Coordinates of C-alpha atoms in Angstrom, one line a residue:
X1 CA -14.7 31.2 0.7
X2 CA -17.2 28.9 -0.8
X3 CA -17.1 25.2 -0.1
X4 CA -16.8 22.3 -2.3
X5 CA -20.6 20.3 -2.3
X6 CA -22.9 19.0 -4.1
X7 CA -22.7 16.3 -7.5
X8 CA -20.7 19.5 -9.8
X9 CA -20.0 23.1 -8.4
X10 CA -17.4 25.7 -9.2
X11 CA -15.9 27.4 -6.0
X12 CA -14.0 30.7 -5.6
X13 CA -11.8 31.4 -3.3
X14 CA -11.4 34.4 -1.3
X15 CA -9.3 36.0 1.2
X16 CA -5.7 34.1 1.4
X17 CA -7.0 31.3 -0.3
X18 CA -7.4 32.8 -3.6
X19 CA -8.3 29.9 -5.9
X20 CA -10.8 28.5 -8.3
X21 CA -12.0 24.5 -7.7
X22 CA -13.7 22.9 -9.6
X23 CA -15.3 19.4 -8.1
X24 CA -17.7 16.8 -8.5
X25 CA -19.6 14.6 -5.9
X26 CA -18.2 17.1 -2.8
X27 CA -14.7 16.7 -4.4
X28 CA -12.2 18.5 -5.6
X29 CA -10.9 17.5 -9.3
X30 CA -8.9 20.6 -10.8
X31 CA -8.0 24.1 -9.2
X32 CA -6.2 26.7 -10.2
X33 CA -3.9 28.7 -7.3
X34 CA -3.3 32.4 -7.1
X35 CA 0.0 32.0 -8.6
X36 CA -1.5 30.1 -12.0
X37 CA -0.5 26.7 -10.8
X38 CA -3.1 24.4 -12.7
X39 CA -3.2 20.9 -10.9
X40 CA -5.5 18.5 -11.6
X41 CA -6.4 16.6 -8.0
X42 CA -7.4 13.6 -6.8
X43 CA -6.3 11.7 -9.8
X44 CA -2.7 13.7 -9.4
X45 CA -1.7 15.3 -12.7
X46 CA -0.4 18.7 -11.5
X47 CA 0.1 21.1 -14.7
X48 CA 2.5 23.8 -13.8
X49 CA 4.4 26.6 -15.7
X50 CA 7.4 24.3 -17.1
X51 CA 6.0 20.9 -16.3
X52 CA 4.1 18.4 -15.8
X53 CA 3.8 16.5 -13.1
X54 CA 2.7 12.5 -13.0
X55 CA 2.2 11.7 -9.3
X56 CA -0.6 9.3 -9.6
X57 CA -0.8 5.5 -9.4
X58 CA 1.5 3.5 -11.3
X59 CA -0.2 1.9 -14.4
X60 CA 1.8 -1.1 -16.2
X61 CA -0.2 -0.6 -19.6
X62 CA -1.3 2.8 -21.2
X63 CA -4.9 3.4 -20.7
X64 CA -6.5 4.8 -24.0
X65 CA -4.9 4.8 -27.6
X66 CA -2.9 7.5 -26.9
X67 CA -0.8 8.3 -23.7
X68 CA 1.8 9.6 -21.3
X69 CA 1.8 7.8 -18.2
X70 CA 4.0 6.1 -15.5
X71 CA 4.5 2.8 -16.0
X72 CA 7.0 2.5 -12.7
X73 CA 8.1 4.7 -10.2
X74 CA 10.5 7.7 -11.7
X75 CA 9.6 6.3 -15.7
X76 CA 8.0 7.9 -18.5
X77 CA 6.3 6.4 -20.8
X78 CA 4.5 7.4 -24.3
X79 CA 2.0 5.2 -26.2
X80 CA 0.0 4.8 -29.3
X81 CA -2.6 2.4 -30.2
X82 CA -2.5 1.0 -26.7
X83 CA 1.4 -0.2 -27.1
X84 CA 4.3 1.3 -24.9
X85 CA 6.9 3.0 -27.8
X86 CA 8.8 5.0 -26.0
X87 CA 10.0 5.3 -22.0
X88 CA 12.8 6.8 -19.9
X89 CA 13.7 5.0 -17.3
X90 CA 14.5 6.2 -13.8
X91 CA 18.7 6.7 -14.7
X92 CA 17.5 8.7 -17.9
X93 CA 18.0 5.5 -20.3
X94 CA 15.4 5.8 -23.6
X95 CA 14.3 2.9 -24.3
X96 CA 12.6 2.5 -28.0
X97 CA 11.1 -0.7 -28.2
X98 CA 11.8 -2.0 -25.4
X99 CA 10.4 -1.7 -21.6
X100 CA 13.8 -2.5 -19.5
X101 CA 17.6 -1.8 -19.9
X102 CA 19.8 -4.3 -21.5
X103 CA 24.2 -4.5 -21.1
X104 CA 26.3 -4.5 -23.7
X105 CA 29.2 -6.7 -22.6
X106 CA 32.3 -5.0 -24.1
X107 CA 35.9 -6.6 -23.6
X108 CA 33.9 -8.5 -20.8
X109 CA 32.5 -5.6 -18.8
X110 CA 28.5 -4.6 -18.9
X111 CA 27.7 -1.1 -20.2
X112 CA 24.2 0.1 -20.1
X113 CA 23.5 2.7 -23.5
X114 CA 22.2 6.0 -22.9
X115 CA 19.3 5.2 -26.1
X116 CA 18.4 1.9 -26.3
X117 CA 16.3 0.9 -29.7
X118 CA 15.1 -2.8 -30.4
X119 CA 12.8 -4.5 -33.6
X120 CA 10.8 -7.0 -33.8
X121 CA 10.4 -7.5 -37.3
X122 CA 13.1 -8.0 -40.4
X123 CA 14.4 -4.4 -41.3
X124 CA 13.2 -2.5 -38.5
X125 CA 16.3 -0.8 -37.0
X126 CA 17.6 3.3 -37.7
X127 CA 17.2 5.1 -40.2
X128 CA 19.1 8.4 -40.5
X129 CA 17.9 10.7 -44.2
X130 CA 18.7 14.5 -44.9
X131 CA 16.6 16.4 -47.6
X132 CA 18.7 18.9 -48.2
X133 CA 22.2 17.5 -48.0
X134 CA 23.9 14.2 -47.0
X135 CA 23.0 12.5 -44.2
X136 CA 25.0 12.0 -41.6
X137 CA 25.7 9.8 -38.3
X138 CA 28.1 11.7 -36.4
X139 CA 30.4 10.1 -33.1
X140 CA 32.4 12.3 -31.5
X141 CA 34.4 12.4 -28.1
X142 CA 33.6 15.8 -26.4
X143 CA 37.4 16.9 -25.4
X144 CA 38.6 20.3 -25.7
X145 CA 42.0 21.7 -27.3
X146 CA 45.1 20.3 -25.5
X147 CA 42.9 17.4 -24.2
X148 CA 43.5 14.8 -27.1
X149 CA 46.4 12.2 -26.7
X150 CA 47.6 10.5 -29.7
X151 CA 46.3 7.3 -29.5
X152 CA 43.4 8.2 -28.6
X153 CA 40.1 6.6 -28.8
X154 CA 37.5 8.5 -30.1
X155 CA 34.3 6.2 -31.2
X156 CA 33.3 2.6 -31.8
X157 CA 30.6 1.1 -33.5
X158 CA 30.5 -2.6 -32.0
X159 CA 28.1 -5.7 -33.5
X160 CA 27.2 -8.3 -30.9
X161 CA 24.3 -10.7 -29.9
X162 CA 23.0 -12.8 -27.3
X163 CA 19.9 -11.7 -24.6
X164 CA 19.9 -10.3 -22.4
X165 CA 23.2 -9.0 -22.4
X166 CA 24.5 -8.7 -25.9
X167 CA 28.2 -10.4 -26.5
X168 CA 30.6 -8.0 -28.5
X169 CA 31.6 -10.2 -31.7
X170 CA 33.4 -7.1 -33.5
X171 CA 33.9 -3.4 -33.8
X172 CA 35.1 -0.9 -36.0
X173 CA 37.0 1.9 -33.9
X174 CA 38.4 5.6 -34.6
X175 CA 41.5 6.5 -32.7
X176 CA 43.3 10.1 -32.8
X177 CA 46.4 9.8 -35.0
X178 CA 48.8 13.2 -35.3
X179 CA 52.2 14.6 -35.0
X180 CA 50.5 18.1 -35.2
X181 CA 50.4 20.2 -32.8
X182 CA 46.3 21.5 -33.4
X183 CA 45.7 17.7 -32.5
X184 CA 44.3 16.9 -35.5
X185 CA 44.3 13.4 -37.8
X186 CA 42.8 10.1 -37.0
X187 CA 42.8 6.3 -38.3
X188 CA 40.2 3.4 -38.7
X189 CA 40.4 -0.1 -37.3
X190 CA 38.7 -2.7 -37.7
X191 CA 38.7 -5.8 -35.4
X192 CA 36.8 -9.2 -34.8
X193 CA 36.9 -11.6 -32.1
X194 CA 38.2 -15.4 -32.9
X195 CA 36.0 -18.3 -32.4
X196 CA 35.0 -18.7 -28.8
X197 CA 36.2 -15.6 -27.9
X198 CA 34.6 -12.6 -26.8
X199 CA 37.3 -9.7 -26.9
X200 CA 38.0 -8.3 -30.5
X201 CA 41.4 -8.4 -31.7
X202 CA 42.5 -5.8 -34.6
X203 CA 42.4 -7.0 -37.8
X204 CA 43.1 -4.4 -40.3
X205 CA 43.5 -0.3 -39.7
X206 CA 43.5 2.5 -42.2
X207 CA 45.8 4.8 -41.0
X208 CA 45.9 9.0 -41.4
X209 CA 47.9 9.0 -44.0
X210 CA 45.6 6.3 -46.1
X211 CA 48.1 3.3 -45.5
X212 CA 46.4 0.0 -45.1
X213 CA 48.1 -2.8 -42.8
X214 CA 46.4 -5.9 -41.5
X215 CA 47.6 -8.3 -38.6
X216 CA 47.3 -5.4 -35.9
X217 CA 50.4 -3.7 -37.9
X218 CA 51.2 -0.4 -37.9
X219 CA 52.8 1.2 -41.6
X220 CA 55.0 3.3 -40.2
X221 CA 56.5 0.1 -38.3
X222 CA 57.4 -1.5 -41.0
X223 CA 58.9 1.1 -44.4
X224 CA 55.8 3.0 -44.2
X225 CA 54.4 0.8 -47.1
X226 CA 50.7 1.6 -48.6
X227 CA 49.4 -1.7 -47.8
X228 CA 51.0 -4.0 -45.2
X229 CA 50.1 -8.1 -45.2
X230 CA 51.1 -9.5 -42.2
X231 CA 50.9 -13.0 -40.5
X232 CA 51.9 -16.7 -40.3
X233 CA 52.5 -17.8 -44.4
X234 CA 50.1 -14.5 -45.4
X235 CA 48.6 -14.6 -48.6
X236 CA 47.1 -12.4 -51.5
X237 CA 44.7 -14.3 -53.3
X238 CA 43.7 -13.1 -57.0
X239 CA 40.8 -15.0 -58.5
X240 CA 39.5 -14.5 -62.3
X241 CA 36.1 -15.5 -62.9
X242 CA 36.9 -16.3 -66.4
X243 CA 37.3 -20.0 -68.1
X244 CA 38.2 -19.5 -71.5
X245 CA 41.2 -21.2 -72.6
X246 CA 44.3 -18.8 -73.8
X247 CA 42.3 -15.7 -73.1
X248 CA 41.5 -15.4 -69.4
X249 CA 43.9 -14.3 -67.0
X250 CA 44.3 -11.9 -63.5
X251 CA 47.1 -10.0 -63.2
X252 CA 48.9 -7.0 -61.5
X253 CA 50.2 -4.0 -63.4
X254 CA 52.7 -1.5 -62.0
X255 CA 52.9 2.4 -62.8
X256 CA 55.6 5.1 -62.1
X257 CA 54.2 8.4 -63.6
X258 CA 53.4 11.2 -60.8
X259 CA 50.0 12.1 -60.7
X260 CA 49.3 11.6 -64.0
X261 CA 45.4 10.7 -65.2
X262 CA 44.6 7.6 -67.0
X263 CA 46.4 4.2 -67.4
X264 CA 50.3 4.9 -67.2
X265 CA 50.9 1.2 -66.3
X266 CA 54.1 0.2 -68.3
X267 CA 55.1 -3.1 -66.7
X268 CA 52.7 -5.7 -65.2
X269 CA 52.7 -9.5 -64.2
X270 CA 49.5 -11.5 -65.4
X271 CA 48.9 -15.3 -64.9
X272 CA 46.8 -16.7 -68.0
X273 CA 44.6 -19.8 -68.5
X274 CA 46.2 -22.4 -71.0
X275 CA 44.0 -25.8 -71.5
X276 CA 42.5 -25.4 -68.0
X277 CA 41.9 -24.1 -64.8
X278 CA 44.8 -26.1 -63.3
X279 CA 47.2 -25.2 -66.9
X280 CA 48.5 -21.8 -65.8
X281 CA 51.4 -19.9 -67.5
X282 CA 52.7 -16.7 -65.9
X283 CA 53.4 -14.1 -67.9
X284 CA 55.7 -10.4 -67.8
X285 CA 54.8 -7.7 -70.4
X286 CA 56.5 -4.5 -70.6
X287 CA 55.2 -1.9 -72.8
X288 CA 57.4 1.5 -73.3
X289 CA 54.8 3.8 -75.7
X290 CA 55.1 7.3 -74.7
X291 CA 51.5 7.8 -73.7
X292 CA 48.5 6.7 -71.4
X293 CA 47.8 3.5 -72.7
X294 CA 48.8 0.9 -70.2
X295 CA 50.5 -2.6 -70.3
X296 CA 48.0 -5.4 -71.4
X297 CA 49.0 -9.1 -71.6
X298 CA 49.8 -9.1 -75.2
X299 CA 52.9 -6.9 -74.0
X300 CA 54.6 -10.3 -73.3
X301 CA 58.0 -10.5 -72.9
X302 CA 58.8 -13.1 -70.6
X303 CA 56.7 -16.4 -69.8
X304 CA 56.9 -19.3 -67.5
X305 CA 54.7 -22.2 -68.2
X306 CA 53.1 -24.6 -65.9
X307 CA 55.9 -27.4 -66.6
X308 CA 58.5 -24.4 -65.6
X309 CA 60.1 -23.6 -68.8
X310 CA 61.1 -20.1 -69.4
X311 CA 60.8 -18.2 -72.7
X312 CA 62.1 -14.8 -73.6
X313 CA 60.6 -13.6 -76.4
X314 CA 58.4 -16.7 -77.3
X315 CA 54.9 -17.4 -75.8
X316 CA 55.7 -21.7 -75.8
X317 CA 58.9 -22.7 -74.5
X318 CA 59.6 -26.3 -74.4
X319 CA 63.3 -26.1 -73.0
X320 CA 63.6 -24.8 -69.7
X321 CA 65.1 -22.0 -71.2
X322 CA 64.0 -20.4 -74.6
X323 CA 65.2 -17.6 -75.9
X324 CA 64.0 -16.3 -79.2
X325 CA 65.8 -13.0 -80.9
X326 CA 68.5 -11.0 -78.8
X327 CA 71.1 -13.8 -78.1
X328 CA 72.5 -14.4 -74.6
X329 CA 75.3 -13.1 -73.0
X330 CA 76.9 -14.6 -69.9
X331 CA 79.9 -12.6 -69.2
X332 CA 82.4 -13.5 -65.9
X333 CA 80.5 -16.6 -65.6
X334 CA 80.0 -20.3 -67.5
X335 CA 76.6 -22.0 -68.9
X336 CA 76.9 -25.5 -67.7
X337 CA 74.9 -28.2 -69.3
X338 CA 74.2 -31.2 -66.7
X339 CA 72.4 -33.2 -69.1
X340 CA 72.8 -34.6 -73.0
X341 CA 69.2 -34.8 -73.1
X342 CA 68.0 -31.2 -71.9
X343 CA 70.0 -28.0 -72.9
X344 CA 69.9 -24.1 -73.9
X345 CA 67.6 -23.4 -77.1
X346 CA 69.1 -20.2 -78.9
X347 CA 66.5 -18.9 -81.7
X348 CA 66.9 -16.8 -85.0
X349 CA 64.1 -15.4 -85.9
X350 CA 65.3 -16.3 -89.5
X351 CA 66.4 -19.4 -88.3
X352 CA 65.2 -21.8 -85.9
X353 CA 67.9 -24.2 -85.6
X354 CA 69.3 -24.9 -82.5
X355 CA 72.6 -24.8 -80.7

């Protein structure tokens, strides 16, 4: 065979050593072997039928504006513009972003993600679109048939912070949830972790059926009701943004009528502004029209005012107990009066006197 001399010559191998080199200053740089192995030498980029091989030094910064190199031992790294943006580490971690691994501490214990991406810059994060369709973001625990337990958990998404190991502060969760036997059903929960504290509790879970309890509850447990409020003195909270006196109110209207479509709401409890925001009066309307318009507040039948008189039939009691049209009846029983000063106003609507 030829030998490799001279500033640039092109040898070609013969007998057992069928190859072609091609070398500068009395060195090999690039050669091709009988089998088609391309390998680039001296500067140890071997090119072969599946692969390519990085087996040169170790460089801690890419080298021209666009790259693949090795920035340690057994890591890949791509660049652009002369910034590292993406490297697999040596246990197979991608890392967007960022140039080492980083734990997420989880109930406590450190867990290293598979794809690791970090920002430096206010909305930079993942972004997941679909041309064609919805997009979607898909977590899924890869179990065959008869493998899933009820119970189950099947995928978290968990918020935390803190550097360099982030601190779970909350998670939403999806556990298996089923009676059938194909396995199938699943419910949401959501949980948070207290002040101080580092292991999420459950806050509030969506079940499969839809039901909705809060205080780590489960439906089911408890009458199987659609939404569940549970805890030490718990408390629903309705707020109307409105301020105008006689006329704002929130409320709650109630509706038994199948599946029927539109506002079937017959019966409902509404709490109205009077003179001001601390002048309440609560307020039950009942409205029985055969059709889909539902109750509204001037369905009154029954009120109680901020000073706790009651009127039936009258929207301004000033007895503690008013009632206008109808009469009442007290049958087995006696009305007692404990005071000459206070008693029981009867109306006719044709006649307000008392008695």
């Amino acid at each position: 065979s030829s030998t490799v001399g001279g500033a640039a010559n092109l040898v070609l191998g013969t007998g057992t050593a069928r190859e072609v080199h091609l070398a500068t200053n009395g060195t090999s740089r690039f050669k091709i072997t009988s089998s088609g192995v391309k390998q680039v030498l001296n500067g140890n980029l071997n090119i072969y039928q599946t692969y390519i091989d990085f087996s040169g030094d170790q460089s801690s910064t890419p080298q021209t504006a666009v790259a693949l190199y090795r920035p340690a031992d057994g890591t890949f790294a791509i660049s652009t513009q002369n910034t590292e943006r993406l490297r697999v580490d040596s246990s197979g971690r991608v890392l967007i972003g960022r140039t080492s691994t980083q734990n997420e501490n989880i109930a406590g214990i450190g867990y290293a993600n598979i794809v690791q991406i970090e920002g430096n810059a206010i909305g930079e994060g993942l972004s997941v679109a679909n041309s064609a369709a919805a997009a979607r973001i898909n977590i899924t625990r890869d179990l065959a048939s008869n493998s899933i337990t009820n119970g189950m958990d099947l995928g978290f998404i968990s918020f935390g912070s803190e550097s360099p190991t982030s601190v779970e502060r909350a998670r939403i969760q999806c556990n298996a949830e089923f009676t059938n036997a194909n396995e199938r059903g699943g419910r949401l929960q959501f949980y948070t972790s207290s002040d101080g504290a580092f292991t999420p509790t459950e806050r509030l879970r969506i079940d499969s059926d839809g039901r909705i309890a809060q205080g780590g509850r489960t439906p089911t447990s408890h009458g199987s009701p659609n939404l569940l409020i549970w805890g030490s003195d718990p408390t629903v909270h309705l707020t109307s943004t409105g301020s105008t006196a006689n006329t704002s109110y929130t409320g709650i209207k109630f509706a038994v009528a199948g599946g029927s479509t539109g506002d079937y709401s017959k019966a409902g409890i509404f709490v109205q502004r009077q003179d001001s925001y601390n002048d309440l009066d609560m307020i039950f309307a009942f409205r029985s029209s055969n059709d889909a318009t539902g109750v509204a507040i001037s369905d009154e039948k029954i009120r109680i005012n901020s000073d706790g008189y009651l009127g039936i039939g009258h929207h301004s009691p000033n007895t503690r107990l008013y009632v206008r049209e109808g009469g009442v009846s007290i049958s087995n029983g006696n009305a007692i009066l404990n005071s000459t000063q206070k008693g029981i106003r009867l109306v006719n609507s044709n006649n307000d006197d008392t008695s």
